[in-house]
């Protein structure tokens, strides 16, 4: 019941404080006598010794409507970099960097200088309110060259290691803070239910219980002074694949195609929505207290009232205000996604893809507090001002939004310490952080098949390495790395998997040929590293548009099956060398059932990040394989979507599957080992996959006894 008490306290406080704030709107605000960080002054809001709510009350009472609307507005770096004085002119509350939006040069020092320059403009305004800078650091500080790139969330979910994930959050926060940025648009606590979704790798997995267990990353981020953002509220990973759009995309130019599942519609009943999509937010808000929440681009269509009337999440007052803020007691602020309210349908102007008065008031009245308007900040401010003056948005709603924003800024200490120091830039890409990323990469590896106990490999073996993803750090880091969609090639410092193999096994005789054209004579084992090229939202949708502005390698159609070239390399190596290991570097499962017979050992490597030596660590036994599938690995593409809990559940590998090369572990670990051994020996029941997946869900739901009982049923007796 503590969440209800906190929720009630927040609501009562808001109700008590709103009345005088509305009347203060018409009074001229008294200027402060000192700037933040300059030793205080006569204004109570500048006194760090006062309670936060007292400071918020004082500052809010001094602000004009125009200043309040400015606090609700966020512009993109590129929109103000040529003329930073726009930050002061527009009273901006925030600035962001989108994916790939970086200063020149892209160094930690340049980031600090840029953010401080923007901050100086914010502090030059009448009330000296600091701005807050935000960025997508979704697997490390990926926009910054030289930063540590951690495995994407799907790989972190495979580790089943909440303590490690918290450390990843802390390390990410230290690097983000070192560049002068206090706000991270992460983590994504979505539950990915369809691997055709181009953002599925941003999810920790398909099971709400797994996602909840990984929310320690929020604690890690915020323990180091970073404002975390849980996203995308809610249901973004549960949207329905649109086959009609996929069919219509065939034969079109990439720029004519539409997304097939991203930003789509979650068609569901309220009970399933609460159980699957909302559940991670309940725990996040009650136990981890993120300072901000970002709504999803997607819509929800309740089946209780018939399908066909979806509501955009950015317009959903019920879910944002009634559920998130009131029922769950969320007391941070809600930030829109990139031009999120632009997608709200305007019944009076249905073809307008930009801003309209209707979209602005609908988003504000739904409960969004700050608006990510990258290139339309001033237009948004003007429209919102007109809507308030016309009475279509209440001043109380404005005050509530600004109160939430100011509260977070005070809590972060921005008024006392608005400027960043360049003294900690050496934390970016530090040896300690890279060692942690290497550990995370190792723990994320999932051993799916290991015939004859081929793995771990001997460190003095003659090894033939092939495949396009063996020596491509861009492919192994994936999307949201340097650029929005990522990029193939040598884009960040780090070690590729091939370099990791040579580092971990220096006595091995390693031959490398990406296309397997080099002679294979004398090789003891082949290691083939295949998979996907980078993508992010929209352009990663199966059947969706290719990324026409990305590297040539990224132009390939997105699929749940390996590309023809990858299949050919597997066939060539595995048919010529007696022992063959295949590593799949990808953001989602890749169907390779037809080739499984020629593969001796199969590893799901996910997107391991910048430290490829972590992959080599488990290949050669420096660390054991311990990872387990965070999502179901389908037998064929026609099975998708397929998830734990499905009635008809017969995948190639179930959720929770993962062979171990170490020993020991818990009673449940040993029972899982025995269950998987029974499957591999042909001694398992027909419903073995369902039993293993259900056991994993039970374990993560806090019932190890049930998990053990289910696993012991796998073997036929």
Tab-separated table of C-alpha atoms in Angstrom, residues 78-516:
chain	number	residue	atom	x	y	z
A	78	UNK	CA	20.663	21.692	-34.447
A	79	UNK	CA	17.762	24.171	-34.266
A	80	UNK	CA	19.637	26.450	-31.858
A	81	UNK	CA	23.334	25.761	-32.421
A	82	UNK	CA	23.724	28.464	-35.074
A	83	UNK	CA	22.083	31.002	-32.747
A	84	UNK	CA	22.122	29.831	-29.135
A	85	UNK	CA	20.401	33.049	-28.051
A	86	UNK	CA	17.173	31.416	-29.248
A	87	UNK	CA	17.254	29.398	-26.028
A	88	UNK	CA	16.852	32.618	-24.069
A	89	UNK	CA	14.439	34.216	-26.544
A	90	UNK	CA	12.125	31.207	-26.392
A	91	UNK	CA	12.653	30.584	-22.647
A	92	UNK	CA	13.387	26.963	-23.493
A	93	UNK	CA	13.223	24.503	-20.637
A	94	UNK	CA	15.227	21.867	-22.463
A	95	UNK	CA	17.421	21.030	-25.447
A	96	UNK	CA	18.156	17.562	-26.828
A	97	UNK	CA	20.389	15.701	-29.215
A	98	UNK	CA	18.649	13.259	-31.497
A	99	UNK	CA	20.475	10.184	-32.766
A	100	UNK	CA	23.563	11.365	-34.642
A	101	UNK	CA	23.147	15.028	-33.653
A	102	UNK	CA	26.597	15.893	-32.340
A	103	UNK	CA	28.969	18.839	-31.981
A	104	UNK	CA	32.057	19.219	-34.139
A	105	UNK	CA	34.403	17.679	-33.221
A	106	UNK	CA	32.546	14.796	-31.609
A	107	UNK	CA	34.677	14.664	-28.473
A	108	UNK	CA	33.669	14.625	-24.799
A	109	UNK	CA	35.272	18.056	-24.349
A	110	UNK	CA	33.232	19.517	-27.218
A	111	UNK	CA	30.045	18.143	-25.683
A	112	UNK	CA	30.783	19.842	-22.369
A	113	UNK	CA	31.547	23.118	-24.098
A	114	UNK	CA	28.346	22.967	-26.173
A	115	UNK	CA	26.060	22.119	-23.262
A	116	UNK	CA	27.573	24.870	-21.134
A	117	UNK	CA	27.133	27.366	-23.945
A	118	UNK	CA	23.459	26.474	-24.160
A	119	UNK	CA	23.140	26.621	-20.384
A	120	UNK	CA	24.594	30.124	-20.293
A	121	UNK	CA	21.790	31.262	-22.547
A	122	UNK	CA	19.144	29.675	-20.317
A	123	UNK	CA	20.648	31.376	-17.254
A	124	UNK	CA	20.618	34.747	-18.981
A	125	UNK	CA	16.825	34.855	-18.764
A	126	UNK	CA	14.975	36.942	-16.185
A	127	UNK	CA	14.564	34.198	-13.583
A	128	UNK	CA	17.783	32.336	-14.437
A	129	UNK	CA	16.066	28.943	-14.752
A	130	UNK	CA	18.552	26.327	-15.979
A	131	UNK	CA	17.713	24.218	-18.990
A	132	UNK	CA	18.060	20.436	-18.914
A	133	UNK	CA	19.836	18.666	-21.774
A	134	UNK	CA	18.619	15.242	-22.882
A	135	UNK	CA	19.969	12.455	-25.067
A	136	UNK	CA	19.310	8.840	-26.089
A	137	UNK	CA	22.031	6.844	-24.322
A	138	UNK	CA	20.256	3.534	-24.781
A	139	UNK	CA	23.274	1.172	-24.628
A	140	UNK	CA	25.973	3.431	-23.363
A	141	UNK	CA	26.587	6.999	-24.514
A	142	UNK	CA	26.258	5.947	-28.142
A	143	UNK	CA	26.235	9.410	-29.727
A	144	UNK	CA	29.716	10.207	-28.421
A	145	UNK	CA	32.774	8.910	-30.231
A	146	UNK	CA	34.956	6.972	-27.817
A	147	UNK	CA	32.190	6.082	-25.380
A	148	UNK	CA	31.731	2.562	-24.042
A	149	UNK	CA	29.034	0.737	-26.015
A	150	UNK	CA	27.241	-1.906	-23.963
A	151	UNK	CA	25.112	-4.758	-25.305
A	152	UNK	CA	21.641	-3.662	-26.329
A	153	UNK	CA	18.834	-4.462	-23.905
A	154	UNK	CA	17.938	-7.785	-25.521
A	155	UNK	CA	21.447	-8.963	-24.661
A	156	UNK	CA	21.254	-7.565	-21.138
A	157	UNK	CA	17.985	-9.442	-20.706
A	158	UNK	CA	19.814	-12.628	-21.684
A	159	UNK	CA	22.265	-12.166	-18.806
A	160	UNK	CA	19.529	-12.568	-16.149
A	161	UNK	CA	21.850	-10.475	-13.977
A	162	UNK	CA	20.083	-7.472	-12.391
A	163	UNK	CA	23.172	-6.488	-10.412
A	164	UNK	CA	25.246	-6.326	-13.596
A	165	UNK	CA	22.545	-4.316	-15.346
A	166	UNK	CA	22.532	-1.805	-12.494
A	167	UNK	CA	26.292	-1.397	-12.949
A	168	UNK	CA	25.751	-0.831	-16.673
A	169	UNK	CA	23.321	1.948	-15.754
A	170	UNK	CA	25.862	3.493	-13.407
A	171	UNK	CA	28.660	3.382	-15.965
A	172	UNK	CA	26.415	4.857	-18.648
A	173	UNK	CA	25.386	7.632	-16.265
A	174	UNK	CA	28.999	8.452	-15.433
A	175	UNK	CA	29.856	8.831	-19.118
A	176	UNK	CA	26.728	10.854	-19.903
A	177	UNK	CA	27.316	13.136	-16.908
A	178	UNK	CA	30.966	13.546	-17.890
A	179	UNK	CA	29.853	15.211	-21.122
A	180	UNK	CA	27.625	17.681	-19.284
A	181	UNK	CA	24.300	15.933	-19.819
A	182	UNK	CA	21.961	15.149	-16.889
A	183	UNK	CA	19.089	13.420	-18.719
A	184	UNK	CA	18.919	10.079	-20.533
A	185	UNK	CA	15.940	9.006	-22.647
A	186	UNK	CA	16.305	5.450	-21.366
A	187	UNK	CA	15.578	2.708	-20.492
A	188	UNK	CA	13.001	1.179	-22.783
A	189	UNK	CA	10.919	-1.055	-20.508
A	190	UNK	CA	8.753	-2.255	-23.352
A	191	UNK	CA	7.752	-5.918	-23.603
A	192	UNK	CA	8.628	-7.092	-27.112
A	193	UNK	CA	5.971	-9.509	-28.376
A	194	UNK	CA	6.824	-9.610	-32.101
A	195	UNK	CA	10.387	-9.832	-33.412
A	196	UNK	CA	9.327	-8.230	-36.681
A	197	UNK	CA	9.386	-4.957	-34.754
A	198	UNK	CA	12.483	-2.929	-35.612
A	199	UNK	CA	12.993	-1.868	-31.997
A	200	UNK	CA	12.729	-5.338	-30.476
A	201	UNK	CA	16.398	-5.268	-29.432
A	202	UNK	CA	15.636	-2.234	-27.231
A	203	UNK	CA	13.480	-4.514	-25.075
A	204	UNK	CA	14.857	-6.742	-22.335
A	205	UNK	CA	12.555	-9.511	-23.524
A	206	UNK	CA	9.079	-10.857	-24.201
A	207	UNK	CA	8.104	-11.553	-20.597
A	208	UNK	CA	6.988	-8.673	-18.325
A	209	UNK	CA	8.604	-10.484	-15.400
A	210	UNK	CA	12.002	-10.407	-17.129
A	211	UNK	CA	11.638	-6.733	-18.010
A	212	UNK	CA	10.754	-5.915	-14.406
A	213	UNK	CA	13.827	-7.747	-13.138
A	214	UNK	CA	16.058	-5.608	-15.371
A	215	UNK	CA	14.660	-2.304	-14.098
A	216	UNK	CA	17.661	-2.064	-11.809
A	217	UNK	CA	19.170	-0.080	-14.680
A	218	UNK	CA	16.947	2.824	-13.579
A	219	UNK	CA	18.559	2.718	-10.140
A	220	UNK	CA	21.982	2.628	-11.741
A	221	UNK	CA	21.329	5.672	-13.899
A	222	UNK	CA	19.725	7.772	-11.191
A	223	UNK	CA	22.230	6.826	-8.475
A	224	UNK	CA	24.833	8.726	-10.497
A	225	UNK	CA	22.768	11.871	-10.948
A	226	UNK	CA	21.123	11.117	-14.278
A	227	UNK	CA	17.406	11.605	-14.855
A	228	UNK	CA	16.120	8.301	-16.268
A	229	UNK	CA	13.195	8.065	-18.675
A	230	UNK	CA	11.085	4.931	-18.825
A	231	UNK	CA	9.655	4.462	-22.296
A	232	UNK	CA	7.569	4.029	-24.351
A	233	UNK	CA	4.418	4.226	-22.302
A	234	UNK	CA	2.759	1.861	-23.024
A	235	UNK	CA	2.359	-1.053	-25.441
A	236	UNK	CA	4.967	-0.099	-28.025
A	237	UNK	CA	6.318	-3.656	-28.122
A	238	UNK	CA	2.862	-5.179	-28.466
A	239	UNK	CA	1.603	-3.532	-31.657
A	240	UNK	CA	-0.014	-5.654	-34.337
A	241	UNK	CA	1.918	-6.387	-37.535
A	242	UNK	CA	0.198	-4.821	-40.541
A	243	UNK	CA	0.444	-7.351	-43.357
A	244	UNK	CA	-1.529	-5.094	-45.691
A	245	UNK	CA	1.150	-2.410	-45.405
A	246	UNK	CA	3.880	-5.006	-45.908
A	247	UNK	CA	2.191	-6.221	-49.086
A	248	UNK	CA	1.711	-2.661	-50.346
A	249	UNK	CA	5.410	-1.892	-49.728
A	250	UNK	CA	6.557	-4.508	-52.227
A	251	UNK	CA	8.078	-2.894	-55.309
A	252	UNK	CA	8.140	0.641	-53.898
A	253	UNK	CA	11.136	2.895	-53.400
A	254	UNK	CA	12.435	2.897	-49.827
A	255	UNK	CA	11.150	6.409	-49.168
A	256	UNK	CA	7.655	5.438	-50.329
A	257	UNK	CA	7.309	2.548	-47.921
A	258	UNK	CA	5.565	2.657	-44.550
A	259	UNK	CA	6.422	1.079	-41.227
A	260	UNK	CA	4.755	-2.297	-40.820
A	261	UNK	CA	4.637	-2.524	-37.017
A	262	UNK	CA	6.554	0.335	-35.392
A	263	UNK	CA	4.285	3.146	-34.162
A	264	UNK	CA	1.300	0.910	-34.891
A	265	UNK	CA	-1.716	-0.176	-32.883
A	266	UNK	CA	-1.813	-2.369	-29.783
A	267	UNK	CA	-5.087	-4.278	-30.165
A	268	UNK	CA	-5.849	-5.717	-26.760
A	269	UNK	CA	-8.251	-6.007	-23.879
A	270	UNK	CA	-7.664	-4.073	-20.695
A	271	UNK	CA	-6.713	-7.095	-18.627
A	272	UNK	CA	-3.987	-8.231	-21.048
A	273	UNK	CA	-2.726	-4.672	-21.435
A	274	UNK	CA	-2.350	-4.386	-17.672
A	275	UNK	CA	-0.698	-7.816	-17.413
A	276	UNK	CA	1.753	-7.404	-20.302
A	277	UNK	CA	2.281	-3.779	-21.262
A	278	UNK	CA	1.510	-1.778	-18.143
A	279	UNK	CA	3.089	-4.135	-15.597
A	280	UNK	CA	6.683	-2.874	-16.012
A	281	UNK	CA	5.566	0.713	-15.353
A	282	UNK	CA	3.747	-0.215	-12.165
A	283	UNK	CA	6.950	-1.621	-10.699
A	284	UNK	CA	9.147	1.108	-12.178
A	285	UNK	CA	7.101	3.938	-10.689
A	286	UNK	CA	6.558	2.290	-7.312
A	287	UNK	CA	10.028	0.829	-6.732
A	288	UNK	CA	12.528	2.669	-8.946
A	289	UNK	CA	11.009	6.157	-9.168
A	290	UNK	CA	12.120	7.329	-12.648
A	291	UNK	CA	12.010	11.101	-12.986
A	292	UNK	CA	10.416	11.101	-16.423
A	293	UNK	CA	8.236	8.926	-18.621
A	294	UNK	CA	7.904	9.071	-22.407
A	295	UNK	CA	4.667	8.064	-24.163
A	296	UNK	CA	4.759	5.786	-27.171
A	297	UNK	CA	4.146	6.768	-30.779
A	298	UNK	CA	1.762	3.821	-30.894
A	299	UNK	CA	-1.969	3.664	-30.259
A	300	UNK	CA	-4.139	1.384	-28.155
A	301	UNK	CA	-7.407	-0.111	-29.400
A	302	UNK	CA	-9.505	-1.701	-26.661
A	303	UNK	CA	-11.335	-4.798	-27.813
A	304	UNK	CA	-14.057	-4.316	-25.197
A	305	UNK	CA	-15.691	-1.599	-27.292
A	306	UNK	CA	-14.901	-3.135	-30.670
A	307	UNK	CA	-11.804	-2.856	-32.836
A	308	UNK	CA	-11.369	0.135	-35.092
A	309	UNK	CA	-11.192	3.151	-32.780
A	310	UNK	CA	-7.553	3.381	-31.641
A	311	UNK	CA	-6.336	6.182	-29.382
A	312	UNK	CA	-2.858	7.625	-29.812
A	313	UNK	CA	-0.864	7.290	-26.613
A	314	UNK	CA	0.128	10.955	-26.895
A	315	UNK	CA	-3.595	11.792	-26.726
A	316	UNK	CA	-4.571	9.245	-24.095
A	317	UNK	CA	-5.650	11.153	-20.991
A	318	UNK	CA	-6.928	7.990	-19.340
A	319	UNK	CA	-3.560	6.251	-19.425
A	320	UNK	CA	-1.291	9.278	-18.913
A	321	UNK	CA	-3.198	11.303	-16.329
A	322	UNK	CA	-5.656	8.901	-14.709
A	323	UNK	CA	-3.474	5.786	-14.599
A	324	UNK	CA	0.160	6.945	-14.625
A	325	UNK	CA	-0.123	10.119	-12.588
A	326	UNK	CA	-3.126	9.470	-10.374
A	327	UNK	CA	-3.381	5.714	-9.835
A	328	UNK	CA	0.348	4.965	-9.887
A	329	UNK	CA	1.326	8.233	-8.232
A	330	UNK	CA	4.002	9.223	-10.743
A	331	UNK	CA	5.314	12.611	-9.604
A	332	UNK	CA	7.946	13.234	-12.283
A	333	UNK	CA	7.158	14.726	-15.676
A	334	UNK	CA	5.982	13.254	-18.952
A	335	UNK	CA	8.079	14.112	-22.029
A	336	UNK	CA	6.658	13.549	-25.501
A	337	UNK	CA	8.559	11.563	-28.077
A	338	UNK	CA	10.065	13.278	-31.147
A	339	UNK	CA	7.210	15.347	-32.629
A	340	UNK	CA	4.908	12.877	-30.898
A	341	UNK	CA	1.833	15.098	-30.872
A	342	UNK	CA	2.200	15.729	-34.613
A	343	UNK	CA	0.780	12.228	-35.116
A	344	UNK	CA	-2.439	12.952	-33.216
A	345	UNK	CA	-5.230	12.972	-35.823
A	346	UNK	CA	-6.896	16.381	-36.111
A	347	UNK	CA	-10.529	15.832	-37.154
A	348	UNK	CA	-10.705	19.327	-38.657
A	349	UNK	CA	-7.417	19.023	-40.573
A	350	UNK	CA	-6.788	15.285	-41.109
A	351	UNK	CA	-4.049	15.633	-43.741
A	352	UNK	CA	-1.910	18.019	-41.699
A	353	UNK	CA	1.201	16.188	-40.505
A	354	UNK	CA	2.483	19.138	-38.513
A	355	UNK	CA	1.250	21.039	-35.503
A	356	UNK	CA	-2.281	22.334	-35.129
A	357	UNK	CA	-4.076	23.972	-32.187
A	358	UNK	CA	-6.084	20.770	-31.713
A	359	UNK	CA	-2.981	18.583	-31.462
A	360	UNK	CA	-1.318	20.931	-29.005
A	361	UNK	CA	-4.262	21.197	-26.611
A	362	UNK	CA	-5.010	17.473	-26.893
A	363	UNK	CA	-1.445	16.555	-25.917
A	364	UNK	CA	-1.311	19.021	-23.042
A	365	UNK	CA	-4.736	18.058	-21.722
A	366	UNK	CA	-3.830	14.368	-21.982
A	367	UNK	CA	-1.132	15.020	-19.395
A	368	UNK	CA	2.112	15.503	-21.343
A	369	UNK	CA	4.250	18.032	-19.494
A	370	UNK	CA	7.190	18.731	-21.819
A	371	UNK	CA	7.081	18.593	-25.602
A	372	UNK	CA	9.907	17.396	-27.810
A	373	UNK	CA	9.535	19.809	-30.703
A	374	UNK	CA	12.920	19.530	-32.419
A	375	UNK	CA	12.377	22.128	-35.146
A	376	UNK	CA	9.004	23.622	-34.234
A	377	UNK	CA	9.575	24.834	-30.681
A	378	UNK	CA	8.492	28.420	-31.286
A	379	UNK	CA	5.407	27.349	-33.218
A	380	UNK	CA	4.438	25.053	-30.361
A	381	UNK	CA	4.866	27.836	-27.825
A	382	UNK	CA	2.738	30.249	-29.838
A	383	UNK	CA	-0.034	27.705	-30.343
A	384	UNK	CA	-0.098	26.701	-26.679
A	385	UNK	CA	-0.189	30.334	-25.549
A	386	UNK	CA	-3.207	30.932	-27.782
A	387	UNK	CA	-4.940	27.801	-26.496
A	388	UNK	CA	-4.500	28.888	-22.875
A	389	UNK	CA	-5.674	32.408	-23.564
A	390	UNK	CA	-8.725	30.984	-25.339
A	391	UNK	CA	-9.530	28.836	-22.312
A	392	UNK	CA	-9.085	25.501	-24.077
A	393	UNK	CA	-6.104	24.612	-21.859
A	394	UNK	CA	-6.419	25.563	-18.208
A	395	UNK	CA	-3.791	27.517	-16.345
A	396	UNK	CA	-3.963	24.849	-13.660
A	397	UNK	CA	-2.829	22.240	-16.216
A	398	UNK	CA	0.069	24.490	-17.206
A	399	UNK	CA	1.032	24.951	-13.567
A	400	UNK	CA	0.905	21.211	-12.952
A	401	UNK	CA	3.212	20.556	-15.912
A	402	UNK	CA	5.707	23.244	-14.945
A	403	UNK	CA	5.620	22.229	-11.274
A	404	UNK	CA	6.680	18.722	-12.276
A	405	UNK	CA	9.503	19.995	-14.497
A	406	UNK	CA	10.835	22.425	-11.907
A	407	UNK	CA	10.647	19.797	-9.174
A	408	UNK	CA	12.962	17.519	-11.152
A	409	UNK	CA	15.377	20.347	-11.952
A	410	UNK	CA	15.639	21.223	-8.261
A	411	UNK	CA	16.060	17.560	-7.317
A	412	UNK	CA	18.897	17.191	-9.828
A	413	UNK	CA	20.696	20.194	-8.323
A	414	UNK	CA	20.675	22.133	-11.597
A	415	UNK	CA	20.008	25.429	-9.841
A	416	UNK	CA	23.109	25.017	-7.671
A	417	UNK	CA	25.315	23.375	-10.309
A	418	UNK	CA	24.046	24.340	-13.765
A	419	UNK	CA	27.391	24.069	-15.542
A	420	UNK	CA	29.361	20.935	-16.323
A	421	UNK	CA	33.029	20.497	-15.544
A	422	UNK	CA	35.429	19.090	-18.156
A	423	UNK	CA	37.398	17.377	-15.391
A	424	UNK	CA	35.684	14.001	-15.743
A	425	UNK	CA	35.830	13.458	-19.500
A	426	UNK	CA	38.355	10.673	-18.917
A	427	UNK	CA	35.445	8.553	-17.672
A	428	UNK	CA	34.169	8.317	-21.242
A	429	UNK	CA	35.354	4.977	-22.586
A	430	UNK	CA	37.409	4.290	-19.462
A	431	UNK	CA	39.157	0.974	-18.933
A	432	UNK	CA	36.847	0.131	-16.038
A	433	UNK	CA	33.740	0.737	-18.112
A	434	UNK	CA	35.097	-1.282	-21.015
A	435	UNK	CA	35.865	-4.161	-18.659
A	436	UNK	CA	32.262	-4.026	-17.460
A	437	UNK	CA	31.007	-3.990	-21.062
A	438	UNK	CA	33.201	-7.009	-21.805
A	439	UNK	CA	31.659	-8.849	-18.869
A	440	UNK	CA	28.167	-7.897	-20.038
A	441	UNK	CA	28.927	-9.120	-23.556
A	442	UNK	CA	30.143	-12.451	-22.173
A	443	UNK	CA	27.127	-12.942	-19.917
A	444	UNK	CA	24.759	-12.071	-22.781
A	445	UNK	CA	25.884	-14.952	-24.994
A	446	UNK	CA	23.311	-17.749	-25.211
A	447	UNK	CA	24.531	-21.216	-26.161
A	448	UNK	CA	21.709	-22.814	-28.124
A	449	UNK	CA	23.460	-25.948	-29.379
A	450	UNK	CA	26.744	-27.616	-28.395
A	451	UNK	CA	27.088	-31.029	-30.009
A	452	UNK	CA	29.915	-33.096	-28.622
A	453	UNK	CA	30.725	-30.315	-26.156
A	454	UNK	CA	32.581	-28.480	-28.912
A	455	UNK	CA	32.600	-25.306	-26.862
A	456	UNK	CA	34.691	-24.066	-25.229
A	457	UNK	CA	37.368	-24.191	-27.914
A	458	UNK	CA	41.028	-25.014	-27.351
A	459	UNK	CA	43.148	-21.886	-27.251
A	460	UNK	CA	45.809	-23.448	-29.459
A	461	UNK	CA	43.442	-24.665	-32.175
A	462	UNK	CA	43.661	-23.927	-35.881
A	463	UNK	CA	40.613	-21.740	-36.346
A	464	UNK	CA	39.031	-20.576	-39.589
A	465	UNK	CA	36.940	-17.462	-38.979
A	466	UNK	CA	34.430	-16.354	-41.591
A	467	UNK	CA	31.328	-14.222	-41.913
A	468	UNK	CA	30.701	-10.519	-42.415
A	469	UNK	CA	30.002	-9.837	-38.721
A	470	UNK	CA	33.267	-11.268	-37.417
A	471	UNK	CA	35.248	-8.089	-37.998
A	472	UNK	CA	32.669	-5.283	-38.177
A	473	UNK	CA	32.274	-3.284	-34.997
A	474	UNK	CA	29.420	-1.261	-36.479
A	475	UNK	CA	27.384	-4.400	-37.072
A	476	UNK	CA	28.054	-5.743	-33.586
A	477	UNK	CA	27.077	-2.466	-31.870
A	478	UNK	CA	23.855	-2.046	-33.867
A	479	UNK	CA	21.492	0.907	-34.035
A	480	UNK	CA	21.742	4.039	-31.902
A	481	UNK	CA	25.525	4.034	-32.270
A	482	UNK	CA	27.060	7.301	-33.539
A	483	UNK	CA	24.081	7.592	-35.909
A	484	UNK	CA	20.356	7.065	-35.292
A	485	UNK	CA	20.251	3.913	-37.422
A	486	UNK	CA	23.818	2.934	-36.591
A	487	UNK	CA	26.292	2.168	-39.377
A	488	UNK	CA	28.316	-0.746	-40.672
A	489	UNK	CA	32.076	-0.468	-40.540
A	490	UNK	CA	34.770	0.840	-38.252
A	491	UNK	CA	32.699	3.512	-36.517
A	492	UNK	CA	33.778	3.347	-32.840
A	493	UNK	CA	36.832	2.282	-30.837
A	494	UNK	CA	36.678	-1.193	-29.351
A	495	UNK	CA	37.368	-4.790	-30.300
A	496	UNK	CA	35.580	-6.815	-32.936
A	497	UNK	CA	34.835	-10.482	-32.310
A	498	UNK	CA	37.754	-11.452	-34.566
A	499	UNK	CA	40.096	-9.166	-32.643
A	500	UNK	CA	38.750	-10.654	-29.430
A	501	UNK	CA	39.496	-14.181	-30.644
A	502	UNK	CA	43.092	-13.212	-31.405
A	503	UNK	CA	43.424	-11.487	-28.026
A	504	UNK	CA	41.962	-14.275	-25.909
A	505	UNK	CA	43.656	-17.111	-27.813
A	506	UNK	CA	47.033	-15.717	-28.916
A	507	UNK	CA	48.426	-19.233	-29.480
A	508	UNK	CA	45.639	-20.162	-31.876
A	509	UNK	CA	46.344	-20.186	-35.608
A	510	UNK	CA	43.612	-17.917	-36.942
A	511	UNK	CA	42.705	-17.549	-40.592
A	512	UNK	CA	40.062	-14.966	-41.464
A	513	UNK	CA	38.043	-14.720	-44.652
A	514	UNK	CA	34.765	-12.799	-44.555
A	515	UNK	CA	33.290	-14.618	-47.540
A	516	UNK	CA	35.057	-17.941	-46.867
